[in-house]
Tab-separated table of C-alpha atoms in Angstrom:
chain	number	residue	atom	x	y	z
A	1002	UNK	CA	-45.188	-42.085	-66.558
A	1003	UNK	CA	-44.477	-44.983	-64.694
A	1004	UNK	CA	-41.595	-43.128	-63.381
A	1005	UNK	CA	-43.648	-39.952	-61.812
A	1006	UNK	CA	-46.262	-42.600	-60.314
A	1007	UNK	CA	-43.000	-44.428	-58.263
A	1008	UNK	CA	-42.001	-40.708	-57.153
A	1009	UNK	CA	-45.634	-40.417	-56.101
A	1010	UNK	CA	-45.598	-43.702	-54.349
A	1011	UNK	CA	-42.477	-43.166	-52.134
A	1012	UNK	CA	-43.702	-39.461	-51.275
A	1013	UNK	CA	-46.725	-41.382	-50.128
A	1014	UNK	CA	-44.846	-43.728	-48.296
A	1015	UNK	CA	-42.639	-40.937	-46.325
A	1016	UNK	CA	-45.173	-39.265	-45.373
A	1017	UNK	CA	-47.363	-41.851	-44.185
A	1018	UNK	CA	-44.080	-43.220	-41.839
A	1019	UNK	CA	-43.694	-39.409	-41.087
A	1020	UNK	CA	-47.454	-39.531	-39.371
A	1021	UNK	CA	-47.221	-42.771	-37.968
A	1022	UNK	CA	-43.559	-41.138	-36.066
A	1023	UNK	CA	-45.484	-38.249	-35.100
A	1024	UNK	CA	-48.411	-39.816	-33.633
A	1025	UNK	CA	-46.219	-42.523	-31.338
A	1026	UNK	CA	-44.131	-39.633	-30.268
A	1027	UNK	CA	-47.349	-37.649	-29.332
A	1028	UNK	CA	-48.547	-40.919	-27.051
A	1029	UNK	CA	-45.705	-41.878	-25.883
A	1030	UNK	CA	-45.521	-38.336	-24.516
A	1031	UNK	CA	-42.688	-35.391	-24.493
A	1032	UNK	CA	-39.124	-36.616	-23.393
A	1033	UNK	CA	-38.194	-32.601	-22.871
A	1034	UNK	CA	-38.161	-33.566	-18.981
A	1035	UNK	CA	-37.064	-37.041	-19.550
A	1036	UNK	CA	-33.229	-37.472	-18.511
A	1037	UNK	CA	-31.279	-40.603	-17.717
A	1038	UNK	CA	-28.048	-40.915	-16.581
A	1039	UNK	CA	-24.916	-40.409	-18.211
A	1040	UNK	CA	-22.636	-42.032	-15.823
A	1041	UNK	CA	-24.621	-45.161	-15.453
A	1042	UNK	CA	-27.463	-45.910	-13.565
A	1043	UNK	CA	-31.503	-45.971	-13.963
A	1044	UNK	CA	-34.135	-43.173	-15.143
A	1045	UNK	CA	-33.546	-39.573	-13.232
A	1046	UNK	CA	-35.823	-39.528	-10.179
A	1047	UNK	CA	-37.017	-36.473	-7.880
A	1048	UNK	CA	-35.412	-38.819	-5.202
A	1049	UNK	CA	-31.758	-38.992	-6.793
A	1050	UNK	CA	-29.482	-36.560	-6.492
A	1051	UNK	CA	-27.661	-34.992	-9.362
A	1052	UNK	CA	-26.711	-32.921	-11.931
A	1053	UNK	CA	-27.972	-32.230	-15.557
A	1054	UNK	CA	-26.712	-31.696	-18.959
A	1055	UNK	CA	-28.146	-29.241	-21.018
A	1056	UNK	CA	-26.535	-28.716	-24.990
A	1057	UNK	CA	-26.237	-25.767	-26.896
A	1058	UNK	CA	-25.883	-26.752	-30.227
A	1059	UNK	CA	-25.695	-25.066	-33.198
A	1060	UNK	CA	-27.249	-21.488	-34.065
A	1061	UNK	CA	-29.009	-20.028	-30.883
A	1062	UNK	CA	-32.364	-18.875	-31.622
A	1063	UNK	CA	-35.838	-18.035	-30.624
A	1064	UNK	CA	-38.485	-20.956	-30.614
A	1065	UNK	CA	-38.430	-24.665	-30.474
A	1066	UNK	CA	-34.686	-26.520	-30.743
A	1067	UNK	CA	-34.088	-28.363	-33.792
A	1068	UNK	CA	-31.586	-31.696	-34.751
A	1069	UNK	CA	-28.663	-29.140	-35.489
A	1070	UNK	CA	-30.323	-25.887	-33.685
A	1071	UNK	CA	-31.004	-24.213	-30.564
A	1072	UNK	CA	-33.946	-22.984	-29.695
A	1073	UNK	CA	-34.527	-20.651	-26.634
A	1074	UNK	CA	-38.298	-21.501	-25.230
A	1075	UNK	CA	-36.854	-25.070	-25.549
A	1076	UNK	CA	-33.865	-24.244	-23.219
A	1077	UNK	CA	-36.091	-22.061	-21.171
A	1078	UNK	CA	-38.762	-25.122	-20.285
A	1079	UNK	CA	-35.454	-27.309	-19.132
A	1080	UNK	CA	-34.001	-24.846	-17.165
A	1081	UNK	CA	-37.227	-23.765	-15.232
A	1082	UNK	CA	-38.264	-27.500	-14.510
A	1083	UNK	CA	-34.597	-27.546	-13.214
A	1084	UNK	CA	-35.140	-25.119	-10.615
A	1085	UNK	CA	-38.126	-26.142	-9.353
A	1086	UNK	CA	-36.161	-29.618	-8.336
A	1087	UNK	CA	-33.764	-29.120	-5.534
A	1088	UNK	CA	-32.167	-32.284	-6.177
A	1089	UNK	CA	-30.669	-31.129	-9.066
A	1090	UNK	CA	-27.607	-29.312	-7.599
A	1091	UNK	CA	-25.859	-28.389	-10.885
A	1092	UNK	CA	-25.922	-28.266	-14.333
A	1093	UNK	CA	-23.306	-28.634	-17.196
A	1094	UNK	CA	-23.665	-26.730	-20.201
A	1095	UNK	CA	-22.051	-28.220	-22.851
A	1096	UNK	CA	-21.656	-25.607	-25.682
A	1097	UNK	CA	-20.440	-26.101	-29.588
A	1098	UNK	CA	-22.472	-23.137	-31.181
A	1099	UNK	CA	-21.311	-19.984	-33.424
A	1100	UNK	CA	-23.852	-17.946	-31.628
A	1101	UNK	CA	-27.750	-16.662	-32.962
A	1102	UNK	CA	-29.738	-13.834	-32.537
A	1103	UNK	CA	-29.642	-11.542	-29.385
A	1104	UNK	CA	-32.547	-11.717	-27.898
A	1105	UNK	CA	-32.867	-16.137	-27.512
A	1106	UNK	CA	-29.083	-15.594	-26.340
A	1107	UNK	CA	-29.893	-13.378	-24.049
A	1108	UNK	CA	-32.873	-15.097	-22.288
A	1109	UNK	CA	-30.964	-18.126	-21.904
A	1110	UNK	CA	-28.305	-15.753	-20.044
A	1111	UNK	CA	-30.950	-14.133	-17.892
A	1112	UNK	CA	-32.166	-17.666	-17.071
A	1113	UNK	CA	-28.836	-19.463	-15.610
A	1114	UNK	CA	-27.892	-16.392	-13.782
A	1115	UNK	CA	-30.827	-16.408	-12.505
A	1116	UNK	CA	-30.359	-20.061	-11.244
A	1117	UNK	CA	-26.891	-19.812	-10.503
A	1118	UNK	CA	-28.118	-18.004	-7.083
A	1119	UNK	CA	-29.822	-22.097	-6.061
A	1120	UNK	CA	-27.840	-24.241	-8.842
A	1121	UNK	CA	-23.626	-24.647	-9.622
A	1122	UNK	CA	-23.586	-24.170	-13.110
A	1123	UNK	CA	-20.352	-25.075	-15.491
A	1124	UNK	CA	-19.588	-25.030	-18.852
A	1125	UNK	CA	-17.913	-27.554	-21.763
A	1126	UNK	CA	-16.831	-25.676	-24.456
A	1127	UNK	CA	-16.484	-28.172	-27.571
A	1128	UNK	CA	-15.321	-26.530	-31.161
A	1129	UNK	CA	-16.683	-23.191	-30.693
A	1130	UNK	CA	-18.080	-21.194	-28.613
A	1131	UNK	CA	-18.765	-18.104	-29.940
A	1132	UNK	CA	-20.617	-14.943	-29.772
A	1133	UNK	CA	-23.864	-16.051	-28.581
A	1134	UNK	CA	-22.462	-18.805	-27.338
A	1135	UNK	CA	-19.524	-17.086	-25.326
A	1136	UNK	CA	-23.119	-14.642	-23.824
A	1137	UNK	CA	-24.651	-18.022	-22.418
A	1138	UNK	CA	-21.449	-18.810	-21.054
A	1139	UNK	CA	-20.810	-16.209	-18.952
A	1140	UNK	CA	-23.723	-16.729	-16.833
A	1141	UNK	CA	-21.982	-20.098	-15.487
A	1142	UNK	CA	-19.588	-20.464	-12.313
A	1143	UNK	CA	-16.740	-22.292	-14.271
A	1144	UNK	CA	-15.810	-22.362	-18.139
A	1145	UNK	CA	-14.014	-25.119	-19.284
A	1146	UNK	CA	-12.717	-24.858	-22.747
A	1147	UNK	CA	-10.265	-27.253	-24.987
A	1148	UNK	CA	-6.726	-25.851	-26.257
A	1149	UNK	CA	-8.333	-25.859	-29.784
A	1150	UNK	CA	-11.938	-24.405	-29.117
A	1151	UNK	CA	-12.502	-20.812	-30.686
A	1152	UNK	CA	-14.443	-19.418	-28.727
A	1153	UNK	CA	-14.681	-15.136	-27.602
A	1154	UNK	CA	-16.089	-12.656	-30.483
A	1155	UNK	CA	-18.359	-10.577	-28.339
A	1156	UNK	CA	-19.830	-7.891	-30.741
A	1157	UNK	CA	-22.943	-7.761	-32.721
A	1158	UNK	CA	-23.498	-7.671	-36.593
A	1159	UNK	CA	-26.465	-6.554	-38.674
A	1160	UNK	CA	-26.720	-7.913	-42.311
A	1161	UNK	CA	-29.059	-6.535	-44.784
A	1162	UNK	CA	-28.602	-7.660	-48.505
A	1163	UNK	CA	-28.291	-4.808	-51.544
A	1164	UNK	CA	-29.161	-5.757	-54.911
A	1165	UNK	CA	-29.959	-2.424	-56.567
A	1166	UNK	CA	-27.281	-2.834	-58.223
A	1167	UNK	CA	-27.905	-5.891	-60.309
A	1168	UNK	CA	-31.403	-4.242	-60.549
A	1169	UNK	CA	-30.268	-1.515	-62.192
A	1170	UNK	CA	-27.765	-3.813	-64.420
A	1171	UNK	CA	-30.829	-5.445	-65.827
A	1172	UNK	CA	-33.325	-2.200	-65.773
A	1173	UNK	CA	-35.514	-3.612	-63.091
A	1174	UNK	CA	-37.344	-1.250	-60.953
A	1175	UNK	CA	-39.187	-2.340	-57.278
A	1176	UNK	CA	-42.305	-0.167	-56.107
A	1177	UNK	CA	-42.005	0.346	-52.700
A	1178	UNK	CA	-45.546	1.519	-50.494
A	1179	UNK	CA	-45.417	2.021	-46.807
A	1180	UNK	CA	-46.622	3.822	-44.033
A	1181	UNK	CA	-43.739	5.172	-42.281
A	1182	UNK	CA	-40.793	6.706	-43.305
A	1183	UNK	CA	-38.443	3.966	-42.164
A	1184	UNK	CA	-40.426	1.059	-42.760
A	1185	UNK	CA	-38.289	-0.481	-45.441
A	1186	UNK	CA	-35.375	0.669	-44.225
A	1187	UNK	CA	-33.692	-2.646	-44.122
A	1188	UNK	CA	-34.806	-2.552	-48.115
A	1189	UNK	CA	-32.647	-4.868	-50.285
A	1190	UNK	CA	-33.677	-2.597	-53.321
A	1191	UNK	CA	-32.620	0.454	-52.308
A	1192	UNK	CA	-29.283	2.053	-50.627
A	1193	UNK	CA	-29.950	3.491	-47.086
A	1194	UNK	CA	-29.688	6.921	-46.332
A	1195	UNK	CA	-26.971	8.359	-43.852
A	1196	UNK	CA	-30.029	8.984	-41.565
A	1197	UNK	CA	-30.647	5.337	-41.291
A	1198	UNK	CA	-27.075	4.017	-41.229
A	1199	UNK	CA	-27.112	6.243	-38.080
A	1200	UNK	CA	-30.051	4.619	-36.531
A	1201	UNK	CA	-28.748	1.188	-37.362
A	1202	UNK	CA	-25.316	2.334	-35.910
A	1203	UNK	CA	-27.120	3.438	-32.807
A	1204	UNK	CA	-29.420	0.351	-32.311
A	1205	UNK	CA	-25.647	-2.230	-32.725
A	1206	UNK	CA	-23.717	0.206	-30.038
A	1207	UNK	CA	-26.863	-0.494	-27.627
A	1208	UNK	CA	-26.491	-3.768	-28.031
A	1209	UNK	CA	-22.943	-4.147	-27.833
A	1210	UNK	CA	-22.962	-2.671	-24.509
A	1211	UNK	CA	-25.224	-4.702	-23.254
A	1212	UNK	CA	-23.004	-7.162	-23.809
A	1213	UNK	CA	-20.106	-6.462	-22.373
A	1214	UNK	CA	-22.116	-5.422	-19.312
A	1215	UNK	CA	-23.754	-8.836	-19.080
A	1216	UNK	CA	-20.392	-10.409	-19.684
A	1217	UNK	CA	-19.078	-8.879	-17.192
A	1218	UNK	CA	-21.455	-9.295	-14.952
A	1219	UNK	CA	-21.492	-13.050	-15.171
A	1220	UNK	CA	-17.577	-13.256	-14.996
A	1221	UNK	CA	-17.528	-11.012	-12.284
A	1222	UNK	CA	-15.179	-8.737	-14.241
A	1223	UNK	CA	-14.469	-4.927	-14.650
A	1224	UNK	CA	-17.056	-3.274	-17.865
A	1225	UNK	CA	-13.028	-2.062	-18.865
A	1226	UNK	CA	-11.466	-5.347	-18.654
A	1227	UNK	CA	-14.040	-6.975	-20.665
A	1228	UNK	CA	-14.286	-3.957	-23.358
A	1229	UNK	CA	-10.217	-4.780	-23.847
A	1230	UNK	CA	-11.183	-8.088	-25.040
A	1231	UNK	CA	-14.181	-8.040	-27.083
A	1232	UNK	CA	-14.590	-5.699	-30.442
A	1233	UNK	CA	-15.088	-9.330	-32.030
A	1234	UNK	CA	-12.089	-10.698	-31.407
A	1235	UNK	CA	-11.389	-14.208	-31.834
A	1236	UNK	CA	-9.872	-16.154	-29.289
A	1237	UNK	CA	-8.273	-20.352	-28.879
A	1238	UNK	CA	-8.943	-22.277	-25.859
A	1239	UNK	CA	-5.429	-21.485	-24.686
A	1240	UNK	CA	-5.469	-17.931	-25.834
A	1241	UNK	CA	-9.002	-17.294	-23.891
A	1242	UNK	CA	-7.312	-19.096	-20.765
A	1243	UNK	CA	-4.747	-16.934	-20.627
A	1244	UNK	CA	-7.114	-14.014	-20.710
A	1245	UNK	CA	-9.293	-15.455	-18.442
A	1246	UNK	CA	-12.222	-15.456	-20.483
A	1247	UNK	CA	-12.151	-19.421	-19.516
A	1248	UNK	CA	-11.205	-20.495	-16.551
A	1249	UNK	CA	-9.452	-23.414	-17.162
A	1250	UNK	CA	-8.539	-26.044	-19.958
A	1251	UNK	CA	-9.876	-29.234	-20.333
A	1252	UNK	CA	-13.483	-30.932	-21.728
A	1253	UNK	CA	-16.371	-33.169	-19.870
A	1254	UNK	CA	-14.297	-34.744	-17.448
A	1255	UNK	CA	-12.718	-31.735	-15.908
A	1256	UNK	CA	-15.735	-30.100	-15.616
A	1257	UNK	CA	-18.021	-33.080	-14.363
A	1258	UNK	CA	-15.005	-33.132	-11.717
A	1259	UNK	CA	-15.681	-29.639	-11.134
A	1260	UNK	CA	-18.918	-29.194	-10.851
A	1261	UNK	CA	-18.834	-32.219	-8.040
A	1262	UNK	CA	-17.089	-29.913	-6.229
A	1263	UNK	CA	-18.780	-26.772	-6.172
A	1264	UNK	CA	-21.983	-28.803	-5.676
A	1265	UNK	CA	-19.868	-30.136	-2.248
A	1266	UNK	CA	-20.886	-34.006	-3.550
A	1267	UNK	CA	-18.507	-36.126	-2.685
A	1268	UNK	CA	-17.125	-37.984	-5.875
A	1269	UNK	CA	-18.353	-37.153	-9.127
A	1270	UNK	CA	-21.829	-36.146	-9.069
A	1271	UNK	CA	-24.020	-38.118	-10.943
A	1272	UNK	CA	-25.050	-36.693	-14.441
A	1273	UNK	CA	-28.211	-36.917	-16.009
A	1274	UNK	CA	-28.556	-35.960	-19.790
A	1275	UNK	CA	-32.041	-35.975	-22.341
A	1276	UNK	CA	-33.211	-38.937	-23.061
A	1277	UNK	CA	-34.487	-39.474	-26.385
A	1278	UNK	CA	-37.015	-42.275	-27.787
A	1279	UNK	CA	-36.449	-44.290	-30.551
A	1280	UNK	CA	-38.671	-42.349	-32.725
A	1281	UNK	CA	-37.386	-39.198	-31.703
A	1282	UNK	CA	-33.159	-40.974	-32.212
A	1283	UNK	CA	-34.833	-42.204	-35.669
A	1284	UNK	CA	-36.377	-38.835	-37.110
A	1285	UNK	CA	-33.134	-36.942	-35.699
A	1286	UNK	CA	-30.872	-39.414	-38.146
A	1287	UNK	CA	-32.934	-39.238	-40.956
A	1288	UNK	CA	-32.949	-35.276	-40.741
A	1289	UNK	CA	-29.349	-35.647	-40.933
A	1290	UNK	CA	-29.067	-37.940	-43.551
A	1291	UNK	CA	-31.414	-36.388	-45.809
A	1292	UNK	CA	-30.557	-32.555	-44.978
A	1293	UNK	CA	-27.205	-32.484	-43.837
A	1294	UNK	CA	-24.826	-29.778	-43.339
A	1295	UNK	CA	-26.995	-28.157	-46.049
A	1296	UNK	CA	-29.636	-27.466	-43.248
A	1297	UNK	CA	-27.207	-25.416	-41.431
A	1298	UNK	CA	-25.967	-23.262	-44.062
A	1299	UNK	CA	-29.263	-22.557	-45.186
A	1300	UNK	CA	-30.657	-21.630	-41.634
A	1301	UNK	CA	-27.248	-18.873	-41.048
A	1302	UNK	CA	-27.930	-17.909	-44.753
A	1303	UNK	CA	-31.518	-16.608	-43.267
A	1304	UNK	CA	-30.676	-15.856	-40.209
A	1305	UNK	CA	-28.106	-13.328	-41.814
A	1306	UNK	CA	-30.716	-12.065	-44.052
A	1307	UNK	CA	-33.547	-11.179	-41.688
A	1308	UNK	CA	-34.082	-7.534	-40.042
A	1309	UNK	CA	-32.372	-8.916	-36.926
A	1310	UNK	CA	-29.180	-8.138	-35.021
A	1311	UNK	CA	-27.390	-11.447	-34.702
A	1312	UNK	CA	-24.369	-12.332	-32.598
A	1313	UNK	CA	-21.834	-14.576	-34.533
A	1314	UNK	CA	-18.217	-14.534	-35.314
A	1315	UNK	CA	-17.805	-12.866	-38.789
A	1316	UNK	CA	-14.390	-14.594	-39.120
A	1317	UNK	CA	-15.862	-17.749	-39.435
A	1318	UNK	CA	-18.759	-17.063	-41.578
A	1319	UNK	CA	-16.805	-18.720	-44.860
A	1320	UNK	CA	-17.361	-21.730	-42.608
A	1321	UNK	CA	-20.435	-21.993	-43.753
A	1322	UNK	CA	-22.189	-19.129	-45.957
């Protein structure tokens, strides 16, 4: 008893600290267009010339970013307040993500190569960059990526789960009513027919040429070239290099150094990067702490479970599913 009433008391407790959080972070106001400098210096002013970071962390999706996640309308409101300010010259994507679903990956590509006609745009690559990840990419004017980063698999991959199988171990039976002969046909109860596997077959080919075309639009590359390199192959830093799906090796500095060039600033261009309250540093740490890498398996345990066509690197899904 007296144990159940402590449980109640700390669940009380959390979520009263959780409101209080929430409601300072509400009047304190959004820090989405709050950036402050990464190389030193005060609060980012329409009066300062610069350059901005933007991250692209984790899986890529639609919606709102989360700690470990990227979320494209998040990305999307960043990158559109960007290019309304014509002080910002440039911005440095700094991307460590496995890659998401295909349509948040491919607004977010849409988006810089769309500002890459008033902005210089370069890219980090950190451990991976991937799939998705590689699509964003190739909308930038320079890709930097480490000897170690993985980075490449440009294909697409549709998971649907089948358990008739253990169904029909056990003798269980599903009733299935629609309206429309294909409406379940992502049905985990069932086995598709050849019909479907078709249609399926036909909507991943569509897709996949899209993204070679975009890839090689952004790269500025042959739709041939790029089709020699992609079927989902993996690539290192050094291996990508030398098939110049990068442009060059090296991390933050080397592309903070080149991104002060193509924005014709003499010196290194000063960067600017999100600031975050101490509420917002707070929440992000205890979502860590109390969630962990468990979070992220989860969320790609979904994501390869919905009726979606995702883009991420099948080799290194025993990473984390």
């Amino acid at each position: 008893m007296e144990r159940n009433q402590f449980l109640l008391f700390l669940s009380f407790l959390f979520s009263t600290i959780a409101t209080i959080l929430g409601i300072a972070i509400l009047v304190s106001g959004s820090s989405l267009a709050r950036f402050s400098s990464g190389t030193g210096g005060s609060l980012f002013q329409a009066s300062e010339i610069g350059a901005v970071v933007i991250p692209i962390v984790g899986e890529i999706h639609s919606g709102e970013s989360t700690f470990d996640s990227t979320g494209a309308d998040t990305v999307l409101r960043q990158l559109r307040e960007l290019d309304e300010d014509t002080n910002v010259k440039g911005i440095l994507i700094e991307i460590n993500s496995p890659g998401g679903t295909v349509a948040a990956s491919q607004e977010i590509f849409n988006e810089l190569l769309h500002l890459r006609k008033s902005k210089k745009i370069v890219v980090s690559m950190k451990d991976v960059a991937a799939s998705g990840g590689y699509y964003i990419a190739a909308a930038s004017d320079y890709i930097f990526a480490e000897n170690g980063t993985i980075t490449g698999s440009i294909g697409v991959i549709s998971f649907a789960p089948n358990v008739k199988g253990l169904l029909d171990r056990y003798g269980v039976g599903v009733r299935t009513y629609k309206a429309g002969k294909y409406k379940d046909m992502y049905s985990p109860f069932r086995d598709s027919t050849n019909e479907e596997d078709d249609m399926i077959g036909k909507q991943l080919q569509d897709t996949y040429r899209k993204f070679v075309e975009d890839v090689a639009k952004g790269r500025n590359k042959t739709v041939k070239s790029i089709e020699e390199l992609a079927e989902g192959k993996i690539y290192s830093g050094e291996d990508a290099f030398r098939n110049k799906l990068v442009d060059d090796i090296g991390g933050r500095r080397e592309a903070h150094k080149k991104l002060s060039e193509l924005c014709q600033y003499e010196g290194l261009i000063p960067l600017f990067e999100q600031e975050y309250s101490p509420f917002e540093r707070m929440i992000r740490s205890l979502g860590v702490k109390f969630l962990g890498e468990g979070s992220q398996t989860a969320k790609i345990r979904s994501l390869m479970q919905a009726q979606v066509l995702v883009i991420l690197p099948t080799a290194l899904g025993k990473l984390m599913l």
